[in-house]
Tab-separated table of C-alpha atoms in Angstrom:
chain	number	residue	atom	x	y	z
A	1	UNK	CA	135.962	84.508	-166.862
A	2	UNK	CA	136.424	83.676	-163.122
A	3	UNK	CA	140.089	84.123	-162.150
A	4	UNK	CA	141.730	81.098	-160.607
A	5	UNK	CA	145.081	80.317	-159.819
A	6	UNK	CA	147.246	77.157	-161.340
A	7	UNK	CA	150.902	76.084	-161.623
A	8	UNK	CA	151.317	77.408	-165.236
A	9	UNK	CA	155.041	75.868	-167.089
A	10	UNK	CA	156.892	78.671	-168.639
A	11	UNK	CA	158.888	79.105	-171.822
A	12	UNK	CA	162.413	81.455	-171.461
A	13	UNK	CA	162.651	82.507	-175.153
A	14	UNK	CA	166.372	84.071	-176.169
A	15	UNK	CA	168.080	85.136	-179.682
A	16	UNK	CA	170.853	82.638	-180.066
A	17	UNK	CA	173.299	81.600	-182.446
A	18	UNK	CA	174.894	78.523	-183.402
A	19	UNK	CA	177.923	77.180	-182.909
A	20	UNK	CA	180.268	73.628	-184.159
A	21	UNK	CA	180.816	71.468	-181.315
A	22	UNK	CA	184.547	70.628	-182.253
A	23	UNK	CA	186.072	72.852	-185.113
A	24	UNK	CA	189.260	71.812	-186.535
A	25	UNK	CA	192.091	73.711	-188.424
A	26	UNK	CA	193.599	71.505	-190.941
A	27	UNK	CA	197.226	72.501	-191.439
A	28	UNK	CA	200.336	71.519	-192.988
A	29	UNK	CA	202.711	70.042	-190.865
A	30	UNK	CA	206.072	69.700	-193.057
A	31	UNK	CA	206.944	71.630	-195.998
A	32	UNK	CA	206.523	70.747	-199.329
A	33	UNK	CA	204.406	70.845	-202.360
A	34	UNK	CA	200.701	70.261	-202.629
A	35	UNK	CA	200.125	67.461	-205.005
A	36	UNK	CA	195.978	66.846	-205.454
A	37	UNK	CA	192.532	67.930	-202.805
A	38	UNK	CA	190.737	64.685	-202.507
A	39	UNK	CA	187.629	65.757	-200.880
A	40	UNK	CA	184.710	67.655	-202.444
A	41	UNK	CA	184.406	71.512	-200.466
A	42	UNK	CA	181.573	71.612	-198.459
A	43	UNK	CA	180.939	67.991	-197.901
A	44	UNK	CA	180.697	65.789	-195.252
A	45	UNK	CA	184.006	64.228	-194.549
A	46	UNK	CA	184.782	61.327	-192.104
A	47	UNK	CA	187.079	60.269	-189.558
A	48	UNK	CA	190.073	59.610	-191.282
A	49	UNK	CA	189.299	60.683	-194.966
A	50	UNK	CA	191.916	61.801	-196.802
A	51	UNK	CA	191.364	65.087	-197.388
A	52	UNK	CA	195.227	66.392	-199.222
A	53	UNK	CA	197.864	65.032	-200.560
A	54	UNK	CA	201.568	66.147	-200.396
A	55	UNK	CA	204.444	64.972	-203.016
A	56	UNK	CA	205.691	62.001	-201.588
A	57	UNK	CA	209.051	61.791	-203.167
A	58	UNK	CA	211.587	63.932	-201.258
A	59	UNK	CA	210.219	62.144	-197.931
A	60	UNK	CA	210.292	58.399	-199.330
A	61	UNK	CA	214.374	59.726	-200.318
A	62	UNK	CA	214.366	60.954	-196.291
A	63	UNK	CA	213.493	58.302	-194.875
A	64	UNK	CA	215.601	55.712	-197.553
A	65	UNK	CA	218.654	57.854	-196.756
A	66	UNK	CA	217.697	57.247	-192.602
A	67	UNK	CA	217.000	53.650	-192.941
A	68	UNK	CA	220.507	53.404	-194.693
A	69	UNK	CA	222.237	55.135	-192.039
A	70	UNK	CA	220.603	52.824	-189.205
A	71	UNK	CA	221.769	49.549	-190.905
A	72	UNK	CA	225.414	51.314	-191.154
A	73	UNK	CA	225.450	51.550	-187.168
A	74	UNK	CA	223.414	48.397	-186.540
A	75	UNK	CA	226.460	47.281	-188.150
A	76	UNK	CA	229.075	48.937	-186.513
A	77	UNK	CA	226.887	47.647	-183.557
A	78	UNK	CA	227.296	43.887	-184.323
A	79	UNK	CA	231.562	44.566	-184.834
A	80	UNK	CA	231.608	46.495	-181.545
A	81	UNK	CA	230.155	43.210	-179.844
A	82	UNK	CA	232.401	41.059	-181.821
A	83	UNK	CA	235.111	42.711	-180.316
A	84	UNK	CA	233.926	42.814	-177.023
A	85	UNK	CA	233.076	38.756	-176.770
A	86	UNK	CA	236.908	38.626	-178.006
A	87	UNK	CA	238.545	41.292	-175.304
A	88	UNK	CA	236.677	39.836	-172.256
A	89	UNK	CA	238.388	36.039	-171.737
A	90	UNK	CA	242.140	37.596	-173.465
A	91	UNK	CA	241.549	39.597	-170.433
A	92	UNK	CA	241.155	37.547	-167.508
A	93	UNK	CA	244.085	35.383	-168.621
A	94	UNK	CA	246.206	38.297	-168.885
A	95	UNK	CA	246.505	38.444	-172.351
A	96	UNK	CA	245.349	42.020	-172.434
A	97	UNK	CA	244.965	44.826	-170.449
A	98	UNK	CA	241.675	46.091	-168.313
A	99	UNK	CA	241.575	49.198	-170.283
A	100	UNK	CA	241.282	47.272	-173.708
A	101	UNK	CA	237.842	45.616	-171.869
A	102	UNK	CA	237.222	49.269	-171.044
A	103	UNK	CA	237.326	50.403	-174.900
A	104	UNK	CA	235.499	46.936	-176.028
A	105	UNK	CA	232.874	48.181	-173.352
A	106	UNK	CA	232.578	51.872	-174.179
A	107	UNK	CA	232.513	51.207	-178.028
A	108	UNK	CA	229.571	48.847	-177.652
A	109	UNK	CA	227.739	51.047	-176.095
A	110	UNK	CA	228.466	53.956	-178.270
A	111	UNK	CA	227.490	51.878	-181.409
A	112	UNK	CA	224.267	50.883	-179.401
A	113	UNK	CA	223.547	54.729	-178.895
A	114	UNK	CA	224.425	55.439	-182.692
A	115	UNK	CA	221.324	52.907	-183.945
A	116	UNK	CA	218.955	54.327	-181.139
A	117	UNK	CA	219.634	57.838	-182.606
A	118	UNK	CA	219.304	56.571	-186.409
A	119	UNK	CA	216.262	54.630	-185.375
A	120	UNK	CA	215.076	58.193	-184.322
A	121	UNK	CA	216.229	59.164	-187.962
A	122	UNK	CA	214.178	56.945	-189.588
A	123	UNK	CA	210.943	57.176	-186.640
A	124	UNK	CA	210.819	61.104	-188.237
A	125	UNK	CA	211.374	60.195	-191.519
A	126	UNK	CA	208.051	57.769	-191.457
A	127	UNK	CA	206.713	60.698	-189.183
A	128	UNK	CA	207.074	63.153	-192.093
A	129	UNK	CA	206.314	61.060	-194.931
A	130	UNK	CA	203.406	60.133	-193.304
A	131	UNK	CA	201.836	63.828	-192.577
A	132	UNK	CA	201.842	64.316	-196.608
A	133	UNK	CA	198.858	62.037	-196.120
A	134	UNK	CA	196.905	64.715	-194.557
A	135	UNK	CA	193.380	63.545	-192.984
A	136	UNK	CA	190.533	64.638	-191.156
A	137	UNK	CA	190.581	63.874	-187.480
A	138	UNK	CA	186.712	64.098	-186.731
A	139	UNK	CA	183.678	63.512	-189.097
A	140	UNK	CA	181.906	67.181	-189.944
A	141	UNK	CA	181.550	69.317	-192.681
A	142	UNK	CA	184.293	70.759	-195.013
A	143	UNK	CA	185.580	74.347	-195.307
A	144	UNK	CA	186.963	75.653	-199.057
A	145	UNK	CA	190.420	74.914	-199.815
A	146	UNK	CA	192.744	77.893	-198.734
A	147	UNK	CA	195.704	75.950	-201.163
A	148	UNK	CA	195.559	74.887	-204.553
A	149	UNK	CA	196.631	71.845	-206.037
A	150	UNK	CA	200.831	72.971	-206.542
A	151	UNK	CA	201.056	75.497	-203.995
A	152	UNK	CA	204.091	75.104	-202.007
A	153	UNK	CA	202.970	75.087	-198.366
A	154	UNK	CA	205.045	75.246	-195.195
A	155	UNK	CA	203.757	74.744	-191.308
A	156	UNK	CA	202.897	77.731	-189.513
A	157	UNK	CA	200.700	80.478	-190.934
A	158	UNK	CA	200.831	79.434	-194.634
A	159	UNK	CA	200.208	75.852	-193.566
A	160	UNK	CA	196.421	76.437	-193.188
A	161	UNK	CA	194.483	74.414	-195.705
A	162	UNK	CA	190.738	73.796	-194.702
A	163	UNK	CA	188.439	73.904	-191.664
A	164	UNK	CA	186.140	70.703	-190.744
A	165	UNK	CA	183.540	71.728	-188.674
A	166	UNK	CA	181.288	68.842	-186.298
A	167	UNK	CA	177.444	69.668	-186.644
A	168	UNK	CA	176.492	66.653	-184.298
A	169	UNK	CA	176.045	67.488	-181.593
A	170	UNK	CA	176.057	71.280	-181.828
A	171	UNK	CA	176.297	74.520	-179.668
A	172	UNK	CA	173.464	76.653	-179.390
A	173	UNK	CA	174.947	79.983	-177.613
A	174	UNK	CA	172.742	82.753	-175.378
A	175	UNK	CA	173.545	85.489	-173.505
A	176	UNK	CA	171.070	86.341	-169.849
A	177	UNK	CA	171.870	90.055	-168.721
A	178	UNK	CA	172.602	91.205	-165.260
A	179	UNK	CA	169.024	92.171	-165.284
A	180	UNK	CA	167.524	89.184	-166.316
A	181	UNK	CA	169.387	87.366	-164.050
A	182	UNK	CA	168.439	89.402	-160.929
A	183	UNK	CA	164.881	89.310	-162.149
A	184	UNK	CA	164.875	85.901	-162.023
A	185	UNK	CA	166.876	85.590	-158.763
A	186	UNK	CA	163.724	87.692	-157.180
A	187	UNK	CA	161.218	86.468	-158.111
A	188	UNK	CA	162.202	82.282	-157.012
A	189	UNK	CA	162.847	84.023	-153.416
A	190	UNK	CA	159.569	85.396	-153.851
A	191	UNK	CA	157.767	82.107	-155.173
A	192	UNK	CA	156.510	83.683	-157.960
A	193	UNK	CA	159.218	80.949	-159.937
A	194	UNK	CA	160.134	77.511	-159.540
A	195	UNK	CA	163.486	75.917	-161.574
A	196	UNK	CA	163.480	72.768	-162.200
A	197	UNK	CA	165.790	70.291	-160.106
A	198	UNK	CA	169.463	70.747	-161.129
A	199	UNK	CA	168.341	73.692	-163.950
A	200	UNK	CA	167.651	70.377	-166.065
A	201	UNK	CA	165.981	72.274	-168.650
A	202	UNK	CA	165.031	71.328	-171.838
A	203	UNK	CA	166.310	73.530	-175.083
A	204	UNK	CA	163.999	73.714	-178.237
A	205	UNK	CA	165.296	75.690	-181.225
A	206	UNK	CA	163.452	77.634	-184.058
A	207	UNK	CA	164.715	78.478	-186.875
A	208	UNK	CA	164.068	81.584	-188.995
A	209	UNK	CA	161.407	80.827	-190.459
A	210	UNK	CA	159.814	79.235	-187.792
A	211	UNK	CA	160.598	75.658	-188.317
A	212	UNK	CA	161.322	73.875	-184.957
A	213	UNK	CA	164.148	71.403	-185.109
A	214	UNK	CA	163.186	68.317	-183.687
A	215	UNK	CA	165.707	67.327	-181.291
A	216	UNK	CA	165.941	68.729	-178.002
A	217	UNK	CA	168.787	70.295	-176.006
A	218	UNK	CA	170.105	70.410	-172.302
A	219	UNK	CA	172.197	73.086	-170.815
A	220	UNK	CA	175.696	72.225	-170.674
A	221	UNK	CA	177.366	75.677	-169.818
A	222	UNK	CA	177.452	78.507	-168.157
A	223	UNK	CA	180.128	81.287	-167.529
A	224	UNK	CA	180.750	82.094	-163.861
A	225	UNK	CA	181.632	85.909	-164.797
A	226	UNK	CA	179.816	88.598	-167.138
A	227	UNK	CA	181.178	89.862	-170.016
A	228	UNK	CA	182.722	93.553	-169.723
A	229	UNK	CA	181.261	94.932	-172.773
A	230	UNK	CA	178.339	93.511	-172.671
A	231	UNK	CA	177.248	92.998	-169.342
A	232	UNK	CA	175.607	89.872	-169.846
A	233	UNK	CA	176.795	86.223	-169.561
A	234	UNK	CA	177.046	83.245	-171.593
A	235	UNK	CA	175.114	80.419	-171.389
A	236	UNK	CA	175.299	76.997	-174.052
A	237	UNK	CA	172.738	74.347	-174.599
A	238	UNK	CA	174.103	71.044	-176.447
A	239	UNK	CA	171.642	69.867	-178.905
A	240	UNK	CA	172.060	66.516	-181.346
A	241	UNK	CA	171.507	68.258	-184.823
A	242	UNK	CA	170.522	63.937	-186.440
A	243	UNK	CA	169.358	65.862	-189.320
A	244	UNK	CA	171.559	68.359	-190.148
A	245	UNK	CA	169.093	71.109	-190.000
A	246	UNK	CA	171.825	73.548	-188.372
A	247	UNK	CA	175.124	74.772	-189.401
A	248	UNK	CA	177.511	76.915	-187.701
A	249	UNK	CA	176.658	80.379	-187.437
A	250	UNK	CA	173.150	80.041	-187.733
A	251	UNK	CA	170.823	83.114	-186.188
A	252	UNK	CA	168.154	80.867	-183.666
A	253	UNK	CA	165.691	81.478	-181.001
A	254	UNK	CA	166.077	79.038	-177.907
A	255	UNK	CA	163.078	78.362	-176.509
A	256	UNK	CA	164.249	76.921	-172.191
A	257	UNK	CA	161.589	75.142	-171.117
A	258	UNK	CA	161.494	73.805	-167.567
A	259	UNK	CA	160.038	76.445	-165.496
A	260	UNK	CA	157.025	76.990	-163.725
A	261	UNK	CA	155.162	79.791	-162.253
A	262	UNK	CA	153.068	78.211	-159.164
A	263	UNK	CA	149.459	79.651	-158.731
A	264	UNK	CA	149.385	81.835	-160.787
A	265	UNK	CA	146.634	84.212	-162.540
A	266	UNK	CA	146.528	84.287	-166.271
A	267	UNK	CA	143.831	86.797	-168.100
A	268	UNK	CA	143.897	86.798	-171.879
A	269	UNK	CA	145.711	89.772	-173.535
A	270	UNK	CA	142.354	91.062	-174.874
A	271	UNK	CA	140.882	91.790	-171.517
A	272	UNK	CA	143.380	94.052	-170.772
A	273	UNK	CA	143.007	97.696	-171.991
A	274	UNK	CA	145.715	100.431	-171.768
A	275	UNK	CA	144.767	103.813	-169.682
A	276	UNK	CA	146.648	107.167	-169.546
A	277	UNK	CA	149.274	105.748	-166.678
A	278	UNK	CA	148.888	101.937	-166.280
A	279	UNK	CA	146.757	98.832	-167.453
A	280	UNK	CA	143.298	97.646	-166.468
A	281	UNK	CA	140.399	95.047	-166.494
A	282	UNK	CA	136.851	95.383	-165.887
A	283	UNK	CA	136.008	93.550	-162.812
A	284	UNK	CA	131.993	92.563	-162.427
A	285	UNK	CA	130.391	93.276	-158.783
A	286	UNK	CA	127.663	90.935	-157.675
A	287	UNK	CA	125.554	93.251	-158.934
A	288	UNK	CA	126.780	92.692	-162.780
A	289	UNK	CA	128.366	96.177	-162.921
A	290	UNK	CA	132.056	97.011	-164.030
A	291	UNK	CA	134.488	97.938	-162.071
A	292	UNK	CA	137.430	99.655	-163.362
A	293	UNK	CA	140.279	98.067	-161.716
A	294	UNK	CA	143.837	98.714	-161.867
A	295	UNK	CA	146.399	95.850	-162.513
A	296	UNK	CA	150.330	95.172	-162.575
A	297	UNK	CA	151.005	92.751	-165.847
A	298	UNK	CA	153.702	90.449	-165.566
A	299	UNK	CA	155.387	88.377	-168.794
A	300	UNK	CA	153.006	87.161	-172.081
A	301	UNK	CA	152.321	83.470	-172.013
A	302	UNK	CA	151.344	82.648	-175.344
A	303	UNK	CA	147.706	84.434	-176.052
A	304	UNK	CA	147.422	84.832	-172.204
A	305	UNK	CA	149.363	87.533	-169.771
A	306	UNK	CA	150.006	87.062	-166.176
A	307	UNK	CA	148.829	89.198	-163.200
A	308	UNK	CA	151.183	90.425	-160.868
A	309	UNK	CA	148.995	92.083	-158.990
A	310	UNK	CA	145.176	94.151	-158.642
A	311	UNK	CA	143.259	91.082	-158.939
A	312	UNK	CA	141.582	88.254	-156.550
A	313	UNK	CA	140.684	84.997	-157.030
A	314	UNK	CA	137.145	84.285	-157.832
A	315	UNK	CA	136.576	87.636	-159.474
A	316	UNK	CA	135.176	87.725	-162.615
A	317	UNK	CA	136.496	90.070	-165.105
A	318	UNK	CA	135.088	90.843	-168.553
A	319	UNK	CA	137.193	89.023	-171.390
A	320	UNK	CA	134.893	90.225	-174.693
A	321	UNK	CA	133.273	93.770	-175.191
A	322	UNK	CA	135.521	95.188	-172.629
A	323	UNK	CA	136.433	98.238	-174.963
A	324	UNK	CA	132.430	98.887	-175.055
A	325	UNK	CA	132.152	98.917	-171.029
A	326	UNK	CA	131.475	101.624	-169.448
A	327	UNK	CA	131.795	102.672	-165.122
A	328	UNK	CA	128.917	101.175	-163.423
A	329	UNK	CA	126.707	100.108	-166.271
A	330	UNK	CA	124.386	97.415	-165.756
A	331	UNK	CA	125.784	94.536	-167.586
A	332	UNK	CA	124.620	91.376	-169.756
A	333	UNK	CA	126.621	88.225	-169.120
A	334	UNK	CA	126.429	86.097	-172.173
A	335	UNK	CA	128.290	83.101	-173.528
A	336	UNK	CA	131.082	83.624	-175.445
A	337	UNK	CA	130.902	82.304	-179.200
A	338	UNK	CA	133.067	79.349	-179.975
A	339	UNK	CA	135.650	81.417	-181.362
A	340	UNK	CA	136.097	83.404	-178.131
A	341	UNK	CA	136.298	79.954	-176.404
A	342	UNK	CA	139.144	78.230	-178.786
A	343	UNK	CA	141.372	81.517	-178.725
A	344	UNK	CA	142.616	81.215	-175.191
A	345	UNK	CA	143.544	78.016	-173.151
A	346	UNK	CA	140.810	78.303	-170.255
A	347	UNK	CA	138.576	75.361	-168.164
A	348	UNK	CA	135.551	75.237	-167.898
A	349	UNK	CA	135.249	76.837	-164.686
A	350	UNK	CA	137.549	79.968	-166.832
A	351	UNK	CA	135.289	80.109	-169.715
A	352	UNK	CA	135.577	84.038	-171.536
A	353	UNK	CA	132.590	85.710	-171.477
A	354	UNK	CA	130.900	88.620	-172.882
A	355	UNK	CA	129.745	91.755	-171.725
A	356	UNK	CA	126.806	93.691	-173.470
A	357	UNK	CA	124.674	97.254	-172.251
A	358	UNK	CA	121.624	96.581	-171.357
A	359	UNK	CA	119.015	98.118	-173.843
A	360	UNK	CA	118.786	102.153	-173.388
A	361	UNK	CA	122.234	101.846	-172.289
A	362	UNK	CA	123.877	101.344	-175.864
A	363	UNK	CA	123.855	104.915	-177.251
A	364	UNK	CA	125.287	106.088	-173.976
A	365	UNK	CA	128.064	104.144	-174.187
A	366	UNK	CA	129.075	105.369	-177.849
A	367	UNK	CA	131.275	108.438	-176.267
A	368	UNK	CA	133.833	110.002	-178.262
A	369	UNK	CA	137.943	109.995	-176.996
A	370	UNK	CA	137.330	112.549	-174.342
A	371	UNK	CA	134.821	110.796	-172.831
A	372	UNK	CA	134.902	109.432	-169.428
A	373	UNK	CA	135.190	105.586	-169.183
A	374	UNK	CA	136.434	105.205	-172.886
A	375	UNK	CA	139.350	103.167	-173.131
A	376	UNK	CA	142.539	104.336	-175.505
């Protein structure tokens, strides 16, 4: 093939792991006993589904007993203003004394504090009564139950009941070492990578088996400081998960797509052959003879591998038959067969092709290991 350089887009592939958008404790908040679960473990559950239910009886008594003690002092209210219409002309005639107005006026207002505070009575009662309703606050999928139907259950640490997790959207979690990241830093000063605009990449996520979930991602996260222990920092894509195809916790590659490696020079992996200290290609002269040439690989691209450096453009290096080439052999250029064509992504103008020895030159090349020009 003839080497030429293009803007090639580049997939960032890193083990990730799932993680709920929103995940919710769902906890007692008074004490009392647990009368029935009213959801099915493991379900979906919506917004506002009732998910427990508390015995209702010794908070409908609370809040009876509050309401009763808020019309007492509504009443004592209504006297206190009795008696104050009464005090106020007795005392501009003289019939009574300013500091009778003064206890009409400070015993209406006490009997107007007394109903605010019993209002606040009866405002927690309905409070409390109304948390042994206990509902989901977000639409996601159920935990187990942590209580059974009876247990007595109080706030705090025993209060814990279920978890509902949200799976749309979802967290997809990955971390980029220290030497990733300088990598990277490198080689955009050196041109050798281009970001896109505002790091708007695009997120695709395979599962285990391969599967690729059909929605797509964007990056919505990333921690300004590395981790201690790990030396590596976190980065989060937000993906819509429309068909449930992840849940929490789940193992995942992300696959970043959005970057793009400008001019360069992409060989196919089976041109390049391993010697004793570094890789290699066979380059063909003008004459048709290989050249042994040594070459600095950068990352895989799919079937392909990109050259860092050792190469030119316009060279034409030998993509079949190199492990049969041999120093300064005259060569045969042939087509390559249509399977050599379909296996690597090439133009016309990059079409593989395939090196043969001349006849007379075919038992020469059959060396052993030892021999010079063999390839490991």
């Amino acid at each position: 093939m003839t080497l030429a350089a293009r803007d090639t887009p580049v997939t960032l592939e890193f083990v990730a792991q799932t993680e709920s958008s929103r995940e919710v404790e769902i906890r007692a908040r008074v004490a009392g006993f647990l009368d029935k679960r009213l959801y099915k473990e493991g379900d979906l559950v919506k917004v506002g589904q009732v998910l427990f239910q508390m015995d209702r009886k010794p908070f409908e008594a609370a809040l009876q007993s509050a309401q009763g003690q808020l019309a007492q002092q509504q009443a004592l209210l209504e006297m206190a203003r009795a008696d104050l219409v009464r005090v106020r002309p007795l005392v501009k005639i003289g019939a009574l004394s300013k500091k009778s107005l003064d206890d009409a006026i400070g015993n209406e207002r006490q009997a107007q504090a007394a109903v605010l505070s019993a209002e606040g009575l009866v405002r927690t009662a309905q409070i409390n009564l109304g948390y042994t309703t206990i509902t989901s606050p977000l639409t996601g999928v159920s935990s187990f139950a942590k209580q059974q139907d009876g247990s007595y259950v109080t706030p705090g640490e025993a209060g814990l009941l279920t978890y509902v997790s949200q799976v749309d959207p979802m967290y997809v979690n990955f971390s980029l070492s220290e030497n990733e990241m300088l990598k990277y830093r490198n080689e955009i000063a050196t041109n050798q990578l281009r970001f896109p605009p505002n790091n708007a990449f695009e997120v695709e996520v395979v599962l285990a088996d391969g599967s690729v979930v059909p929605d797509r991602g964007r990056l919505s996260f990333a921690d300004f400081a590395f981790s201690e222990t790990t030396g590596t920092f976190l980065i989060r894509a937000e993906l819509a998960n429309s068909k449930g195809l992840l849940r929490p916790g789940q193992f995942v590659r992300a696959h970043v797509k959005g970057a793009i490696r400008p001019k360069a020079v992409l060989v196919p992996q089976r041109a390049v052959l391993q010697g004793p200290r570094s890789h290699y290609v066979w380059v063909i002269d003008n004459d048709g003879k290989p050249e042994q040439r040594v070459v600095e690989m950068g990352d895989w691209h799919g079937d392909d591998w990109f050259v860092s450096q050792g190469l030119r453009l316009g060279e034409r290096i030998v993509v079949d038959g190199a492990i049969r080439v041999a120093p300064g052999a005259q060569l045969k250029i042939v087509e390559a067969s249509p399977a050599a064509e379909s296996a690597g992504d090439t133009s016309d103008s990059q079409r593989p092709v395939a090196a043969e020895a001349l006849p007379g030159q075919q038992e020469r090349m059959k060396v052993g290991p030892s021999d010079k020009g063999s390839a490991p």
